Amino acid sequence: MDKLKVFQIATVGLLLLNIILMAFIFLARPPRGGGKPPRAAERLGLDEVQNDQFRELAKAHQRQMRTTNDRQTELLQAYFLQLTTDSAATPGPLPAGVATLEQEKINSTYQHFLEIKKILRPEQQAAFPGFIDNMLQRILLKKSKNRPPPPRD
């Protein structure tokens, strides 16, 4: 068998393998139970008006958290820049505003959840504890399958 015939057979084989692989990717069903968790609107049974209110509340909360996180980053960056000096072996005290900003983030999130609860109708209130439980798991990274492993030394 000459080289040309071997290359032709290999090309046809690879082409068939690619077609089979593409068919498997596009025609295979996604696994059951997987996928995205239900959105807040679905979990709480929000109507269109409530969903719009929820989105506005979420955007406002995200802006507030981003601002607070930016301020906290500035404080912590200055603190950790101490490592670049000769006195790195003895760190100074934590910046006073770090604890205040952390408390502000916690209070902001609590108020955000209260505002969400206020837009719910009485029949939707029963779903609220499950929503809070789910959100706390996401916020606090509890029971998360996507939790990153600890760093290796």
Coordinates of N, CA and C in Angstrom, one line a residue:
M1 N 0.8 -1.2 0.0 CA 0.0 0.0 0.0 C 0.9 1.2 0.0
D2 N 0.6 2.1 -0.9 CA 1.5 3.3 -1.0 C 1.0 4.4 0.0
K3 N 1.8 5.4 0.2 CA 1.5 6.4 1.2 C 0.2 7.2 0.9
L4 N -0.1 7.4 -0.3 CA -1.3 8.1 -0.7 C -2.5 7.4 -0.3
K5 N -2.5 6.1 -0.4 CA -3.7 5.3 0.0 C -3.9 5.4 1.5
V6 N -2.8 5.3 2.3 CA -2.8 5.4 3.7 C -3.4 6.7 4.2
F7 N -2.9 7.8 3.6 CA -3.4 9.1 3.9 C -4.9 9.3 3.6
Q8 N -5.3 8.7 2.4 CA -6.8 8.8 2.1 C -7.6 8.0 3.1
I9 N -7.2 6.9 3.5 CA -7.9 6.1 4.5 C -8.0 6.8 5.8
A10 N -6.9 7.4 6.2 CA -6.8 8.2 7.5 C -7.7 9.4 7.4
T11 N -7.7 10.1 6.3 CA -8.6 11.3 6.2 C -10.0 10.9 6.2
V12 N -10.4 9.8 5.6 CA -11.8 9.4 5.6 C -12.2 8.9 7.0
G13 N -11.3 8.2 7.7 CA -11.5 7.8 9.1 C -11.7 9.0 10.0
L14 N -10.8 10.0 9.9 CA -10.9 11.2 10.8 C -12.2 12.0 10.5
L15 N -12.6 12.0 9.2 CA -13.8 12.7 8.8 C -15.0 12.0 9.4
L16 N -15.1 10.7 9.3 CA -16.2 10.0 10.0 C -16.2 10.1 11.5
L17 N -15.0 10.1 12.1 CA -14.9 10.3 13.5 C -15.5 11.7 13.9
N18 N -15.1 12.7 13.1 CA -15.6 14.1 13.4 C -17.1 14.2 13.3
I19 N -17.7 13.5 12.2 CA -19.1 13.5 12.0 C -19.8 12.9 13.2
I20 N -19.3 11.7 13.6 CA -19.9 11.0 14.8 C -19.8 11.9 16.0
L21 N -18.7 12.5 16.3 CA -18.5 13.3 17.4 C -19.5 14.6 17.4
M22 N -19.6 15.2 16.3 CA -20.5 16.3 16.1 C -22.0 15.9 16.3
A23 N -22.4 14.7 15.8 CA -23.7 14.2 16.0 C -24.0 14.0 17.5
F24 N -23.0 13.4 18.2 CA -23.2 13.1 19.6 C -23.3 14.4 20.4
I25 N -22.5 15.4 20.1 CA -22.6 16.7 20.8 C -24.0 17.4 20.6
F26 N -24.4 17.4 19.4 CA -25.7 18.2 19.1 C -26.9 17.4 19.3
L27 N -26.9 16.1 19.3 CA -28.1 15.3 19.4 C -28.2 14.7 20.8
A28 N -27.2 14.7 21.6 CA -27.3 14.1 23.0 C -28.1 15.0 23.9
R29 N -28.9 14.4 24.7 CA -29.7 15.1 25.7 C -28.9 15.6 26.9
P30 N -29.2 16.7 27.4 CA -28.5 17.1 28.6 C -28.8 16.2 29.8
P31 N -28.0 16.1 30.8 CA -28.3 15.2 31.9 C -29.4 15.8 32.7
R32 N -30.2 14.9 33.3 CA -31.4 15.3 34.1 C -30.9 15.8 35.4
G33 N -31.6 16.8 35.9 CA -31.3 17.3 37.2 C -30.2 18.4 37.2
G34 N -29.6 18.5 36.1 CA -28.5 19.5 35.9 C -29.1 20.8 35.4
G35 N -28.2 21.7 35.0 CA -28.6 23.0 34.5 C -28.7 24.0 35.5
K36 N -29.2 25.2 35.1 CA -29.2 26.3 36.0 C -30.3 26.1 37.1
P37 N -30.1 26.7 38.2 CA -31.1 26.7 39.2 C -32.2 27.6 38.8
P38 N -33.4 27.4 39.4 CA -34.5 28.3 39.0 C -34.2 29.8 39.3
R39 N -34.6 30.7 38.5 CA -34.4 32.1 38.7 C -35.4 32.5 39.9
A40 N -35.1 33.7 40.4 CA -35.9 34.2 41.5 C -37.3 34.3 41.1
A41 N -37.6 34.8 39.9 CA -38.9 35.0 39.5 C -39.7 33.7 39.5
E42 N -39.1 32.6 39.0 CA -39.7 31.3 39.0 C -39.9 30.8 40.4
R43 N -38.8 30.9 41.2 CA -38.8 30.4 42.6 C -39.9 31.0 43.4
L44 N -40.1 32.4 43.3 CA -41.1 33.1 44.1 C -42.4 33.2 43.4
G45 N -42.5 32.9 42.1 CA -43.7 33.0 41.4 C -44.1 34.5 41.1
L46 N -43.1 35.3 40.7 CA -43.3 36.7 40.5 C -44.1 36.9 39.2
D47 N -45.0 37.9 39.2 CA -45.6 38.3 37.9 C -44.7 39.3 37.2
E48 N -45.2 39.8 36.1 CA -44.3 40.7 35.3 C -43.9 42.0 36.0
V49 N -44.9 42.6 36.7 CA -44.7 43.9 37.5 C -43.7 43.6 38.6
Q50 N -44.0 42.5 39.3 CA -43.1 42.1 40.5 C -41.7 41.8 39.9
N51 N -41.6 41.2 38.8 CA -40.3 40.8 38.3 C -39.5 42.1 37.9
D52 N -40.2 43.1 37.3 CA -39.5 44.4 37.0 C -39.1 45.1 38.3
Q53 N -39.9 45.0 39.4 CA -39.5 45.6 40.6 C -38.3 44.9 41.2
F54 N -38.3 43.6 41.1 CA -37.2 42.7 41.6 C -35.9 43.1 40.9
R55 N -36.0 43.2 39.6 CA -34.8 43.6 38.8 C -34.2 44.9 39.2
E56 N -35.1 45.9 39.4 CA -34.7 47.2 39.9 C -34.0 47.2 41.3
L57 N -34.7 46.4 42.2 CA -34.1 46.2 43.5 C -32.7 45.6 43.4
A58 N -32.6 44.6 42.5 CA -31.3 43.8 42.4 C -30.3 44.7 41.8
K59 N -30.6 45.6 40.8 CA -29.6 46.5 40.2 C -29.2 47.5 41.2
A60 N -30.1 48.0 42.0 CA -29.7 49.0 43.1 C -28.8 48.4 44.1
H61 N -29.1 47.1 44.5 CA -28.3 46.4 45.5 C -26.9 46.1 44.9
Q62 N -26.8 45.7 43.7 CA -25.5 45.5 43.0 C -24.7 46.7 43.0
R63 N -25.3 47.9 42.6 CA -24.5 49.1 42.6 C -24.0 49.5 44.0
Q64 N -24.9 49.3 45.0 CA -24.4 49.6 46.4 C -23.3 48.7 46.8
M65 N -23.4 47.4 46.5 CA -22.4 46.4 46.9 C -21.1 46.7 46.2
R66 N -21.2 47.1 44.9 CA -20.0 47.4 44.1 C -19.3 48.6 44.7
T67 N -20.0 49.6 45.1 CA -19.4 50.8 45.7 C -18.7 50.5 47.0
T68 N -19.4 49.7 47.8 CA -18.9 49.3 49.1 C -17.6 48.4 48.9
N69 N -17.7 47.5 48.0 CA -16.5 46.6 47.7 C -15.3 47.4 47.2
D70 N -15.6 48.4 46.4 CA -14.5 49.3 45.9 C -13.8 50.0 47.0
R71 N -14.6 50.6 47.9 CA -14.1 51.3 49.1 C -13.3 50.3 49.9
Q72 N -13.8 49.1 50.1 CA -13.1 48.1 51.0 C -11.8 47.7 50.3
T73 N -11.8 47.6 49.0 CA -10.6 47.2 48.2 C -9.5 48.2 48.4
E74 N -9.9 49.5 48.4 CA -8.9 50.5 48.5 C -8.2 50.4 49.9
L75 N -9.0 50.2 50.9 CA -8.5 50.1 52.3 C -7.6 48.9 52.4
L76 N -8.0 47.8 51.9 CA -7.2 46.5 52.0 C -6.0 46.6 51.2
Q77 N -6.1 47.2 50.1 CA -4.9 47.3 49.2 C -3.8 48.1 49.9
A78 N -4.2 49.2 50.6 CA -3.2 50.0 51.4 C -2.6 49.1 52.5
Y79 N -3.4 48.3 53.1 CA -3.0 47.5 54.2 C -2.0 46.4 53.7
F80 N -2.3 45.7 52.6 CA -1.4 44.7 52.1 C -0.2 45.2 51.4
L81 N -0.2 46.5 51.0 CA 1.0 47.1 50.5 C 2.1 47.2 51.5
Q82 N 1.8 47.0 52.8 CA 2.8 47.0 53.8 C 3.8 45.9 53.6
L83 N 3.4 44.9 52.9 CA 4.3 43.7 52.7 C 5.5 44.1 51.8
T84 N 5.4 45.2 51.1 CA 6.5 45.6 50.2 C 7.5 46.5 51.0
T85 N 7.2 46.8 52.2 CA 8.2 47.5 53.0 C 9.0 46.6 53.9
D86 N 10.0 47.2 54.5 CA 10.9 46.4 55.4 C 10.2 46.0 56.7
S87 N 9.2 46.6 57.1 CA 8.5 46.3 58.3 C 7.4 45.3 58.1
A88 N 7.5 44.4 57.0 CA 6.4 43.5 56.7 C 6.2 42.4 57.7
A89 N 7.2 42.1 58.5 CA 7.1 41.0 59.5 C 6.1 41.4 60.6
T90 N 5.9 42.7 60.8 CA 5.0 43.1 61.9 C 3.9 43.9 61.2
P91 N 2.8 43.3 60.9 CA 1.7 44.1 60.2 C 1.1 45.0 61.2
G92 N 0.7 46.1 60.6 CA 0.0 47.1 61.4 C -1.5 46.7 61.6
P93 N -2.2 47.4 62.4 CA -3.6 47.1 62.7 C -4.4 47.2 61.4
L94 N -5.5 46.4 61.3 CA -6.4 46.5 60.2 C -7.0 47.9 60.1
P95 N -7.2 48.4 58.9 CA -7.8 49.7 58.8 C -9.2 49.7 59.5
A96 N -9.4 50.8 60.1 CA -10.7 50.9 60.9 C -11.9 50.7 60.1
G97 N -11.9 51.2 58.9 CA -13.1 51.1 58.1 C -13.5 49.8 57.5
V98 N -12.6 48.8 57.6 CA -12.9 47.5 57.0 C -14.1 46.8 57.7
A99 N -14.1 46.8 59.0 CA -15.2 46.2 59.8 C -16.5 47.0 59.5
T100 N -16.4 48.3 59.4 CA -17.6 49.1 59.1 C -18.2 48.8 57.8
L101 N -17.3 48.7 56.8 CA -17.8 48.4 55.4 C -18.4 47.0 55.4
E102 N -17.8 46.0 56.1 CA -18.3 44.7 56.1 C -19.7 44.7 56.7
Q103 N -19.9 45.5 57.8 CA -21.2 45.6 58.4 C -22.2 46.3 57.5
E104 N -21.7 47.2 56.7 CA -22.6 47.9 55.8 C -23.1 46.9 54.7
K105 N -22.2 46.1 54.2 CA -22.6 45.1 53.2 C -23.6 44.1 53.8
I106 N -23.4 43.7 55.0 CA -24.4 42.8 55.6 C -25.7 43.4 55.8
N107 N -25.7 44.7 56.3 CA -27.0 45.4 56.5 C -27.7 45.7 55.2
S108 N -26.9 46.0 54.2 CA -27.5 46.3 52.8 C -28.1 45.0 52.3
T109 N -27.5 43.9 52.4 CA -28.1 42.6 51.9 C -29.4 42.3 52.7
Y110 N -29.4 42.5 54.0 CA -30.5 42.2 54.8 C -31.7 43.1 54.4
Q111 N -31.4 44.4 54.2 CA -32.5 45.4 53.7 C -33.0 45.0 52.3
H112 N -32.0 44.5 51.5 CA -32.4 44.1 50.1 C -33.4 42.9 50.2
F113 N -33.2 42.0 51.1 CA -34.1 40.9 51.2 C -35.4 41.3 51.8
L114 N -35.4 42.3 52.7 CA -36.7 42.8 53.2 C -37.5 43.5 52.1
E115 N -36.8 44.2 51.3 CA -37.5 44.9 50.2 C -38.1 43.9 49.2
I116 N -37.4 42.8 49.0 CA -37.9 41.7 48.1 C -39.2 41.1 48.7
K117 N -39.1 40.9 50.0 CA -40.2 40.3 50.7 C -41.5 41.2 50.7
K118 N -41.2 42.6 50.7 CA -42.3 43.5 50.6 C -43.1 43.5 49.3
I119 N -42.4 43.1 48.2 CA -43.1 43.1 46.9 C -43.9 41.8 46.7
L120 N -43.8 40.8 47.6 CA -44.5 39.6 47.4 C -46.0 39.7 47.9
R121 N -46.8 39.0 47.2 CA -48.2 38.9 47.7 C -48.3 37.8 48.8
P122 N -49.4 37.8 49.5 CA -49.5 36.8 50.6 C -49.3 35.4 50.2
E123 N -49.8 35.0 49.1 CA -49.6 33.6 48.6 C -48.2 33.3 48.2
Q124 N -47.4 34.3 47.9 CA -46.0 34.1 47.5 C -45.1 34.0 48.7
Q125 N -45.6 34.5 49.9 CA -44.7 34.5 51.1 C -44.2 33.1 51.5
A126 N -45.0 32.1 51.2 CA -44.5 30.7 51.5 C -43.3 30.3 50.8
A127 N -43.0 30.8 49.7 CA -41.8 30.5 48.9 C -40.6 31.3 49.4
F128 N -40.8 32.3 50.2 CA -39.7 33.2 50.5 C -38.6 32.5 51.4
P129 N -39.0 31.7 52.4 CA -37.9 31.1 53.2 C -37.0 30.2 52.3
G130 N -37.6 29.5 51.4 CA -36.7 28.7 50.5 C -35.8 29.5 49.6
F131 N -36.3 30.7 49.2 CA -35.6 31.6 48.4 C -34.4 32.1 49.2
I132 N -34.7 32.5 50.5 CA -33.6 33.0 51.4 C -32.6 31.9 51.6
D133 N -33.0 30.7 51.8 CA -32.1 29.6 52.1 C -31.2 29.4 50.9
N134 N -31.8 29.4 49.7 CA -31.0 29.2 48.5 C -30.0 30.4 48.3
M135 N -30.4 31.6 48.5 CA -29.5 32.7 48.4 C -28.4 32.7 49.4
L136 N -28.7 32.3 50.6 CA -27.6 32.3 51.6 C -26.6 31.2 51.3
Q137 N -27.1 30.1 50.7 CA -26.1 29.1 50.3 C -25.2 29.6 49.2
R138 N -25.8 30.4 48.2 CA -25.0 31.0 47.2 C -24.0 32.0 47.7
I139 N -24.5 32.9 48.6 CA -23.7 34.0 49.1 C -22.6 33.4 50.0
L140 N -22.9 32.5 50.8 CA -21.9 32.0 51.8 C -21.2 30.8 51.3
L141 N -21.4 30.4 50.1 CA -20.8 29.2 49.5 C -20.9 27.9 50.2
K142 N -22.1 27.8 50.9 CA -22.4 26.5 51.6 C -23.0 25.5 50.6
K143 N -22.7 24.3 50.7 CA -23.3 23.2 49.9 C -23.2 23.5 48.5
S144 N -22.1 24.2 48.1 CA -22.0 24.5 46.7 C -21.1 23.4 46.0
K145 N -21.6 22.9 44.9 CA -20.8 21.9 44.1 C -19.7 22.6 43.4
N146 N -19.9 23.9 43.1 CA -18.9 24.6 42.3 C -17.9 25.4 43.2
R147 N -17.8 25.0 44.5 CA -16.9 25.7 45.4 C -15.5 25.3 45.0
P148 N -14.6 26.3 44.9 CA -13.2 26.0 44.5 C -12.5 25.2 45.6
P149 N -11.6 24.4 45.2 CA -10.8 23.6 46.2 C -9.8 24.6 46.9
P150 N -9.4 24.2 48.1 CA -8.4 25.0 48.7 C -7.1 25.0 48.0
P151 N -6.3 26.1 48.1 CA -5.1 26.2 47.3 C -4.1 25.2 47.9
R152 N -3.2 24.7 47.0 CA -2.2 23.8 47.4 C -0.9 24.6 47.7
D153 N -0.2 24.0 48.7 CA 1.1 24.7 49.0 C 2.2 24.3 48.1

